[in-house]
Amino acid sequence: MSPDVLVCGAGVGGLAAARALGGLGLDVLVVDKQPKVRPIAKGEVLQPGALRLLRSWGVEKRLDAQGAVRLGRLVVRDPRGTALMSLDYGQLPAPDQWLLAHDHTAILAALAESLGPGVELRRGVRAEAPLRDGSGRITGLRLAEGGRVYEQRAPLVVAADGISSRLRSWAGIEAKRADYPHRLVSFDIGDADAAARADDFSAYVTDRGLRLLYPLPGGRLRLYLQAGPDELRGVTARGGLADWAARALSQVPALEPLTASLLAHLGSRQTLPVGRLLSPRLSGRGLALVGEAAYAVHPMAAQGMNTAITSAGALAERLSGHLERTGGMSAAAVDAALRDYHERQLPLLTQAARTSGNAARMVTDLSWRGRVLGRRAVRHTGANPRLLLTVTHNMSGLGPRPLTPLDRLQQLGLLPDPRAHRVPTAPAGRPQPM
């Protein structure tokens, strides 16, 4: 196979890029260093902006058929469960009125099943080095697979190899990862009764940090608990994890009834470092960045996987326009499309990074200043219908509506907002699950 596109990385970003580019009639080869998909707690909530693309690819229908859970709201709550700020997706235009939750492995499988006949996926293949032409343009990769090393050339290479992307470094693009001063501890809880009652994506604000809860298919719940960077050092399933987990829920009366279910599923624990990254460039000559190679944010905002999908769609759209004009995958046409992709997508990712960062700080910052400002921002935003709709739209991925400096002051309650209740009438009724 001599592909038009070589995608390195078969996560959500890589598979979405392969689906979008394969949909243009291009031959695409996807390689991933992992021999099989690993079950991890990552990217389980899909926003409306990403769902638009997944719907057009038939992926949303597959996920629905596999029991995906539709959620109508993203809510910030106090420890007793009282809603402080509720983003109601029912206020958005139909059909973009819900979030969709499913396991990360199921989302990857649905994307893989949607790949067309011109797309080949190979696992257990490692990228060893870039290939370049005489001008220094990236023209492929040296790959290692099953004990052999070979060269694979393609007019376009897509870096979807994660936040520590080697391809990004090979292209000379320097992007610095910044780690949050905490970790998230994830649990997969089987509690059908509690899952049936959990009909939204709820972030609980506590003096010890974030507690995040939402339902998954099969009567399960995903629970994230914020922990200090060294808080769980030496803590194991047999050595104190039960006490730590029980204390974490005892501080949140609304979640305390889940304690028995949590203790029964301690073996599902995953401890995840949390970082953020925004690459200053999304492309180089012959190379595009998608997914966490380009952009990574805190999971609380449910943005990372969604921007990976929409960025993949934007890359295909830019390339399609140039191919229509030139009729082929020439280096000049590809590089022109890559420049357009960078210029169009970077401002959108910058806005999404700002929105995500602000949302994460409001509920995870444990400093005195952070707690005061975060609680004020949550409280005043939650009481302002106009700001709520703006924030909901930004979180949904349907297109940026940047908050102005005046909006920021009104979010903190430092200025009154005479327009607070000037919002469009919400559509009648939310579409029912399929």
Coordinates of C-alpha atoms in Angstrom, one line a residue:
M1 CA 0.0 0.0 0.0
S2 CA 1.3 3.5 -0.9
P3 CA -1.1 5.7 1.1
D4 CA -2.0 9.3 0.5
V5 CA -2.0 9.9 4.3
L6 CA 0.0 8.2 7.1
V7 CA -1.6 8.7 10.5
C8 CA 0.5 7.9 13.6
G9 CA -1.7 7.1 16.6
A10 CA -5.0 5.3 16.7
G11 CA -6.6 7.2 19.6
V12 CA -9.7 9.2 19.1
G13 CA -7.8 12.0 17.2
G14 CA -6.0 9.6 14.9
L15 CA -9.1 7.5 14.1
A16 CA -11.2 10.6 13.5
A17 CA -8.6 12.0 11.2
A18 CA -8.5 8.7 9.3
R19 CA -12.3 8.7 9.0
A20 CA -12.5 12.3 7.8
L21 CA -9.6 12.0 5.3
G22 CA -10.7 8.6 4.1
G23 CA -14.1 10.1 3.5
L24 CA -12.4 12.3 0.8
G25 CA -11.6 9.2 -1.1
L26 CA -7.9 9.1 0.0
D27 CA -6.0 6.0 0.9
V28 CA -5.1 6.2 4.6
L29 CA -2.7 4.1 6.7
V30 CA -3.1 4.3 10.5
V31 CA -0.3 2.9 12.7
D32 CA -0.3 2.7 16.5
K33 CA 2.5 1.4 18.7
Q34 CA 0.2 -0.4 21.1
P35 CA -0.7 -4.0 20.0
K36 CA -4.2 -3.7 21.4
V37 CA -6.5 -1.1 22.9
R38 CA -6.1 -0.6 26.6
P39 CA -9.2 0.2 28.7
I40 CA -8.6 3.5 30.4
A41 CA -10.7 6.2 31.9
K42 CA -10.4 8.9 29.3
G43 CA -12.6 10.9 27.0
E44 CA -16.0 9.4 27.8
V45 CA -18.3 12.4 27.3
L46 CA -19.0 13.7 23.8
Q47 CA -20.1 17.3 23.2
P48 CA -22.6 18.4 20.5
G49 CA -19.9 19.9 18.2
A50 CA -18.2 16.5 18.0
L51 CA -21.5 14.7 17.8
R52 CA -22.3 16.6 14.6
L53 CA -19.4 14.9 12.9
L54 CA -19.9 11.5 14.5
R55 CA -23.6 11.7 13.4
S56 CA -22.5 12.2 9.8
W57 CA -20.1 9.3 10.0
G58 CA -22.6 6.9 11.5
V59 CA -20.7 6.7 14.7
E60 CA -23.3 8.2 17.0
K61 CA -25.8 5.6 15.7
R62 CA -23.4 2.8 16.6
L63 CA -22.9 4.2 20.1
D64 CA -26.6 4.6 20.7
A65 CA -27.1 1.0 19.6
Q66 CA -24.5 0.0 22.2
G67 CA -26.4 1.7 25.1
A68 CA -24.7 5.2 25.1
V69 CA -26.2 7.5 27.8
R70 CA -27.5 10.9 26.8
L71 CA -27.1 13.6 29.3
G72 CA -29.0 16.9 29.3
R73 CA -26.9 19.1 31.6
L74 CA -23.4 19.8 33.0
V75 CA -23.9 20.9 36.6
V76 CA -21.6 22.3 39.2
R77 CA -22.9 21.4 42.7
D78 CA -22.0 22.1 46.3
P79 CA -21.3 19.1 48.6
R80 CA -25.0 18.6 49.4
G81 CA -25.8 18.4 45.8
T82 CA -27.4 21.8 45.3
A83 CA -26.9 23.1 41.8
L84 CA -24.7 26.2 41.8
M85 CA -24.3 26.5 38.0
S86 CA -26.3 24.4 35.5
L87 CA -25.5 24.3 31.8
D88 CA -28.7 23.2 30.2
Y89 CA -28.0 21.7 26.7
G90 CA -31.8 21.8 26.0
Q91 CA -31.4 25.5 25.3
L92 CA -29.2 24.8 22.3
P93 CA -30.7 24.4 18.8
A94 CA -31.9 21.0 17.9
P95 CA -30.5 18.4 17.4
D96 CA -27.5 19.5 19.4
Q97 CA -29.2 19.3 22.8
W98 CA -27.3 16.6 24.7
L99 CA -24.0 15.1 25.8
L100 CA -23.3 11.5 25.0
A101 CA -21.4 9.2 27.5
H102 CA -19.8 5.9 26.6
D103 CA -16.7 3.9 27.5
H104 CA -13.5 5.1 25.8
T105 CA -12.9 1.7 24.3
A106 CA -16.4 1.7 22.8
I107 CA -15.9 5.1 21.2
L108 CA -12.6 3.9 19.7
A109 CA -14.3 0.8 18.4
A110 CA -17.2 2.7 16.8
L111 CA -14.7 5.0 15.1
A112 CA -12.7 2.1 13.8
E113 CA -15.8 0.4 12.5
S114 CA -16.7 3.5 10.6
L115 CA -13.4 3.6 8.6
G116 CA -13.9 3.1 4.9
P117 CA -12.3 0.5 2.6
G118 CA -9.5 2.9 1.8
V119 CA -8.3 3.0 5.4
E120 CA -6.0 0.4 6.9
L121 CA -5.3 0.1 10.6
R122 CA -2.1 -1.6 11.9
R123 CA -1.3 -2.0 15.6
G124 CA 2.0 -2.8 17.1
V125 CA 3.8 -0.5 14.8
R126 CA 6.3 2.1 16.2
A127 CA 7.4 5.3 14.4
E128 CA 11.2 5.3 14.6
A129 CA 12.2 8.5 12.6
P130 CA 10.8 10.9 10.1
L131 CA 11.6 10.7 6.4
R132 CA 12.3 14.0 4.6
D133 CA 12.9 15.2 1.0
G134 CA 15.9 17.3 0.0
S135 CA 14.1 20.5 1.2
G136 CA 13.5 19.1 4.7
R137 CA 9.8 18.5 4.2
I138 CA 8.4 15.5 6.0
T139 CA 7.4 12.8 3.5
G140 CA 6.8 9.8 5.7
L141 CA 8.1 7.7 8.6
R142 CA 10.5 4.9 9.3
L143 CA 8.4 2.2 11.0
A144 CA 9.3 -0.8 13.1
E145 CA 6.9 -3.7 13.0
G146 CA 7.3 -7.3 14.1
G147 CA 11.1 -7.2 14.1
R148 CA 11.5 -5.5 10.8
V149 CA 12.1 -1.8 10.0
Y150 CA 10.8 -0.2 6.8
E151 CA 10.1 3.1 5.2
Q152 CA 6.5 4.3 4.6
R153 CA 6.1 7.5 2.5
A154 CA 3.0 9.6 2.1
P155 CA 2.2 13.1 0.9
L156 CA 0.6 13.9 4.3
V157 CA 1.6 12.7 7.7
V158 CA -0.7 13.2 10.7
A159 CA 0.7 13.3 14.2
A160 CA -1.9 11.9 16.6
D161 CA 0.6 10.3 19.0
G162 CA -0.4 12.1 22.2
I163 CA 0.7 14.8 24.5
S164 CA 4.3 13.8 24.4
S165 CA 4.3 13.6 20.6
R166 CA 7.6 12.5 19.1
L167 CA 6.4 13.6 15.6
R168 CA 5.7 17.1 16.9
S169 CA 9.3 17.2 18.2
W170 CA 10.7 15.9 14.9
A171 CA 8.9 18.7 13.1
G172 CA 10.7 21.2 15.4
I173 CA 7.4 22.4 17.0
E174 CA 8.0 23.1 20.7
A175 CA 5.0 22.8 22.9
K176 CA 5.3 22.8 26.7
R177 CA 3.1 20.7 28.8
A178 CA 2.0 22.2 32.1
D179 CA 0.8 19.9 34.9
Y180 CA -2.0 20.8 37.3
P181 CA -1.0 20.6 41.0
H182 CA -3.2 17.5 41.5
R183 CA -4.1 14.1 40.1
L184 CA -7.5 12.5 39.4
V185 CA -8.3 9.1 40.8
S186 CA -10.9 7.3 38.7
F187 CA -13.3 4.5 39.7
D188 CA -15.8 2.5 37.6
I189 CA -18.7 1.8 39.9
G190 CA -21.4 -0.7 39.3
D191 CA -24.6 0.7 40.9
A192 CA -27.6 0.4 38.6
D193 CA -30.0 2.3 40.9
A194 CA -27.6 5.2 41.4
A195 CA -26.7 5.3 37.7
A196 CA -30.4 5.5 36.8
R197 CA -30.8 8.6 39.0
A198 CA -27.6 10.2 37.6
D199 CA -28.9 12.0 34.5
D200 CA -26.2 14.7 34.1
F201 CA -22.5 15.4 34.3
S202 CA -22.0 16.7 37.9
A203 CA -18.9 18.4 39.3
Y204 CA -19.0 18.7 43.1
V205 CA -17.0 21.6 44.5
T206 CA -15.4 20.8 47.9
D207 CA -12.6 22.1 50.1
R208 CA -10.6 19.1 49.1
G209 CA -11.1 19.5 45.4
L210 CA -13.2 18.1 42.6
R211 CA -15.6 15.1 42.8
L212 CA -16.9 14.3 39.3
L213 CA -19.8 11.9 38.6
Y214 CA -21.7 10.8 35.5
P215 CA -23.4 7.6 34.3
L216 CA -22.0 5.1 31.8
P217 CA -23.9 2.3 30.0
G218 CA -24.7 -0.9 31.8
G219 CA -25.8 0.7 35.1
R220 CA -22.4 2.0 35.9
L221 CA -21.0 5.3 37.1
R222 CA -17.7 7.1 36.5
L223 CA -16.3 8.8 39.6
Y224 CA -13.3 11.0 39.6
L225 CA -11.7 12.2 42.9
Q226 CA -9.2 14.9 43.0
A227 CA -6.0 14.1 45.0
G228 CA -2.8 16.0 45.8
P229 CA 0.3 14.9 43.8
D230 CA 1.6 12.9 46.7
E231 CA -1.6 12.1 48.6
L232 CA -1.8 8.5 47.4
R233 CA 1.9 7.7 47.7
G234 CA 2.1 4.3 49.3
V235 CA -1.6 3.8 49.3
T236 CA -2.7 0.5 47.7
A237 CA -5.9 -1.5 47.4
R238 CA -4.7 -3.5 50.5
G239 CA -3.1 -0.6 52.2
G240 CA -5.4 2.3 53.0
L241 CA -7.2 2.9 49.7
A242 CA -10.6 2.0 51.2
D243 CA -10.1 4.5 54.1
W244 CA -9.0 7.2 51.7
A245 CA -11.9 6.6 49.3
A246 CA -14.5 6.5 52.1
R247 CA -13.1 9.8 53.6
A248 CA -13.3 11.4 50.2
L249 CA -17.0 10.7 49.9
S250 CA -17.8 11.4 53.6
Q251 CA -16.9 15.1 52.8
V252 CA -19.7 15.1 50.1
P253 CA -23.1 14.3 51.7
A254 CA -24.6 14.0 48.2
L255 CA -22.2 11.2 47.3
E256 CA -21.8 9.5 50.6
P257 CA -24.6 6.9 49.7
L258 CA -22.2 5.6 47.0
T259 CA -19.6 4.6 49.6
A260 CA -20.5 0.9 49.7
S261 CA -20.5 0.7 45.9
L262 CA -17.2 2.5 45.7
L263 CA -15.6 0.2 48.2
A264 CA -16.8 -2.8 46.2
H265 CA -15.0 -1.5 43.1
L266 CA -11.7 -0.3 44.4
G267 CA -10.0 -2.6 41.9
S268 CA -11.1 -0.3 39.1
R269 CA -8.9 2.5 40.3
Q270 CA -6.8 4.4 37.9
T271 CA -4.6 7.3 39.0
L272 CA -4.2 9.9 36.2
P273 CA -1.8 12.9 36.0
V274 CA -3.6 15.9 34.6
G275 CA -1.8 18.3 32.2
R276 CA -2.6 20.9 29.6
L277 CA -0.9 21.8 26.4
L278 CA -1.6 24.0 23.4
S279 CA 0.9 23.7 20.5
P280 CA 1.8 27.1 19.0
R281 CA 1.7 25.5 15.5
L282 CA -0.7 22.9 14.3
S283 CA 1.2 22.0 11.1
G284 CA 4.6 21.9 9.5
R285 CA 5.6 21.1 5.9
G286 CA 4.0 17.7 5.2
L287 CA 2.7 17.3 8.8
A288 CA -0.5 18.0 10.7
L289 CA -1.1 17.8 14.5
V290 CA -4.4 16.5 15.8
G291 CA -5.6 15.3 19.2
E292 CA -3.4 15.7 22.2
A293 CA -0.4 16.2 20.0
A294 CA -1.9 19.6 19.4
Y295 CA -4.1 20.3 22.4
A296 CA -4.8 18.8 25.8
V297 CA -7.0 20.1 28.7
H298 CA -8.3 19.1 32.1
P299 CA -11.0 16.3 31.9
M300 CA -13.4 18.3 34.0
A301 CA -14.4 20.5 31.0
A302 CA -15.0 17.5 28.6
Q303 CA -13.2 19.2 25.8
G304 CA -10.1 17.2 24.8
M305 CA -11.6 14.3 22.8
N306 CA -14.2 16.7 21.3
T307 CA -11.7 19.1 19.9
A308 CA -9.7 16.2 18.6
I309 CA -12.7 15.1 16.5
T310 CA -13.6 18.6 15.3
S311 CA -9.9 19.3 14.4
A312 CA -9.8 16.2 12.3
G313 CA -12.9 17.4 10.5
A314 CA -11.4 20.8 10.0
L315 CA -8.2 19.3 8.5
A316 CA -10.2 17.2 6.0
E317 CA -12.3 20.3 5.1
R318 CA -9.2 22.4 4.4
L319 CA -7.6 19.6 2.4
S320 CA -10.7 19.0 0.4
G321 CA -10.9 22.6 -0.8
H322 CA -7.3 22.5 -2.1
L323 CA -7.8 19.1 -3.7
E324 CA -10.8 20.4 -5.6
R325 CA -8.7 23.2 -7.1
T326 CA -5.5 21.2 -7.8
G327 CA -6.9 17.7 -8.4
G328 CA -4.1 15.8 -6.6
M329 CA -2.0 15.3 -3.4
S330 CA 0.9 17.4 -4.5
A331 CA 3.3 18.7 -1.9
A332 CA 2.2 22.3 -2.7
A333 CA -1.5 21.5 -2.4
V334 CA -1.0 19.6 0.9
D335 CA 1.2 22.3 2.4
A336 CA -1.3 25.0 1.4
A337 CA -4.1 23.1 3.1
L338 CA -1.9 22.6 6.2
R339 CA -1.3 26.4 6.5
D340 CA -5.1 27.0 6.2
Y341 CA -5.7 24.3 8.8
H342 CA -3.3 26.0 11.3
E343 CA -4.7 29.5 10.7
R344 CA -8.3 28.4 11.0
Q345 CA -8.1 26.0 13.9
L346 CA -5.5 27.5 16.3
P347 CA -7.8 30.4 17.3
L348 CA -10.6 27.9 18.0
L349 CA -8.3 25.7 20.1
T350 CA -7.0 28.8 21.9
Q351 CA -10.5 29.8 22.9
A352 CA -11.4 26.2 23.9
A353 CA -8.2 26.1 26.0
R354 CA -9.2 29.3 27.8
T355 CA -12.7 28.1 28.4
S356 CA -11.5 24.7 29.7
G357 CA -8.8 26.3 31.9
N358 CA -11.3 28.7 33.5
A359 CA -13.8 25.9 34.1
A360 CA -11.2 23.7 35.7
R361 CA -9.8 26.4 37.9
M362 CA -13.2 27.3 39.2
V363 CA -13.6 23.8 40.8
T364 CA -10.1 22.5 41.3
D365 CA -8.0 25.4 42.6
L366 CA -7.5 24.9 46.4
S367 CA -5.6 28.1 47.1
W368 CA -7.4 30.7 49.2
R369 CA -7.6 33.1 46.2
G370 CA -8.6 30.3 43.8
R371 CA -11.4 29.1 46.1
V372 CA -12.8 32.7 46.6
L373 CA -12.7 33.6 43.0
G374 CA -13.9 30.2 41.8
R375 CA -16.9 30.1 44.1
R376 CA -17.9 33.7 43.1
A377 CA -17.6 32.9 39.4
V378 CA -19.7 29.7 39.8
R379 CA -22.3 31.5 41.9
H380 CA -22.7 34.6 39.7
T381 CA -22.6 32.7 36.4
G382 CA -25.2 30.3 37.7
A383 CA -27.5 33.2 38.5
N384 CA -27.1 34.9 35.1
P385 CA -29.1 33.2 32.2
R386 CA -27.3 35.1 29.5
L387 CA -23.9 34.1 30.7
L388 CA -25.1 30.5 31.3
L389 CA -26.2 30.2 27.7
T390 CA -22.9 31.7 26.4
V391 CA -20.8 29.3 28.5
T392 CA -23.0 26.4 27.4
H393 CA -22.5 27.2 23.8
N394 CA -18.7 27.5 24.3
M395 CA -18.5 24.2 26.1
S396 CA -20.7 22.5 23.5
G397 CA -18.1 23.0 20.7
L398 CA -20.7 24.6 18.4
G399 CA -18.5 27.7 17.8
P400 CA -16.8 30.2 20.1
R401 CA -18.7 33.1 21.7
P402 CA -15.8 34.7 23.7
L403 CA -16.6 36.4 27.0
T404 CA -15.7 40.0 27.0
P405 CA -13.8 41.8 29.9
L406 CA -17.2 43.2 31.0
D407 CA -18.6 39.6 31.0
R408 CA -15.7 38.5 33.2
L409 CA -16.5 41.3 35.8
Q410 CA -20.1 40.3 35.8
Q411 CA -19.2 36.7 36.3
L412 CA -17.4 37.7 39.5
G413 CA -20.3 39.9 40.6
L414 CA -18.2 43.0 40.4
L415 CA -20.7 44.7 38.0
P416 CA -24.4 44.3 37.6
D417 CA -25.6 42.8 34.3
P418 CA -28.7 44.6 32.9
R419 CA -28.8 42.0 30.1
A420 CA -28.8 39.0 32.4
H421 CA -32.2 37.7 31.3
R422 CA -32.0 38.6 27.6
V423 CA -31.7 35.2 26.2
P424 CA -33.5 33.4 23.3
T425 CA -36.5 31.3 24.1
A426 CA -35.4 27.7 24.7
P427 CA -36.6 25.2 22.1
A428 CA -39.6 23.1 23.1
G429 CA -38.5 19.8 24.4
R430 CA -35.3 17.9 24.1
P431 CA -35.1 15.0 21.6
Q432 CA -35.5 11.6 23.2
P433 CA -32.8 8.9 23.2
M434 CA -32.9 6.6 20.2

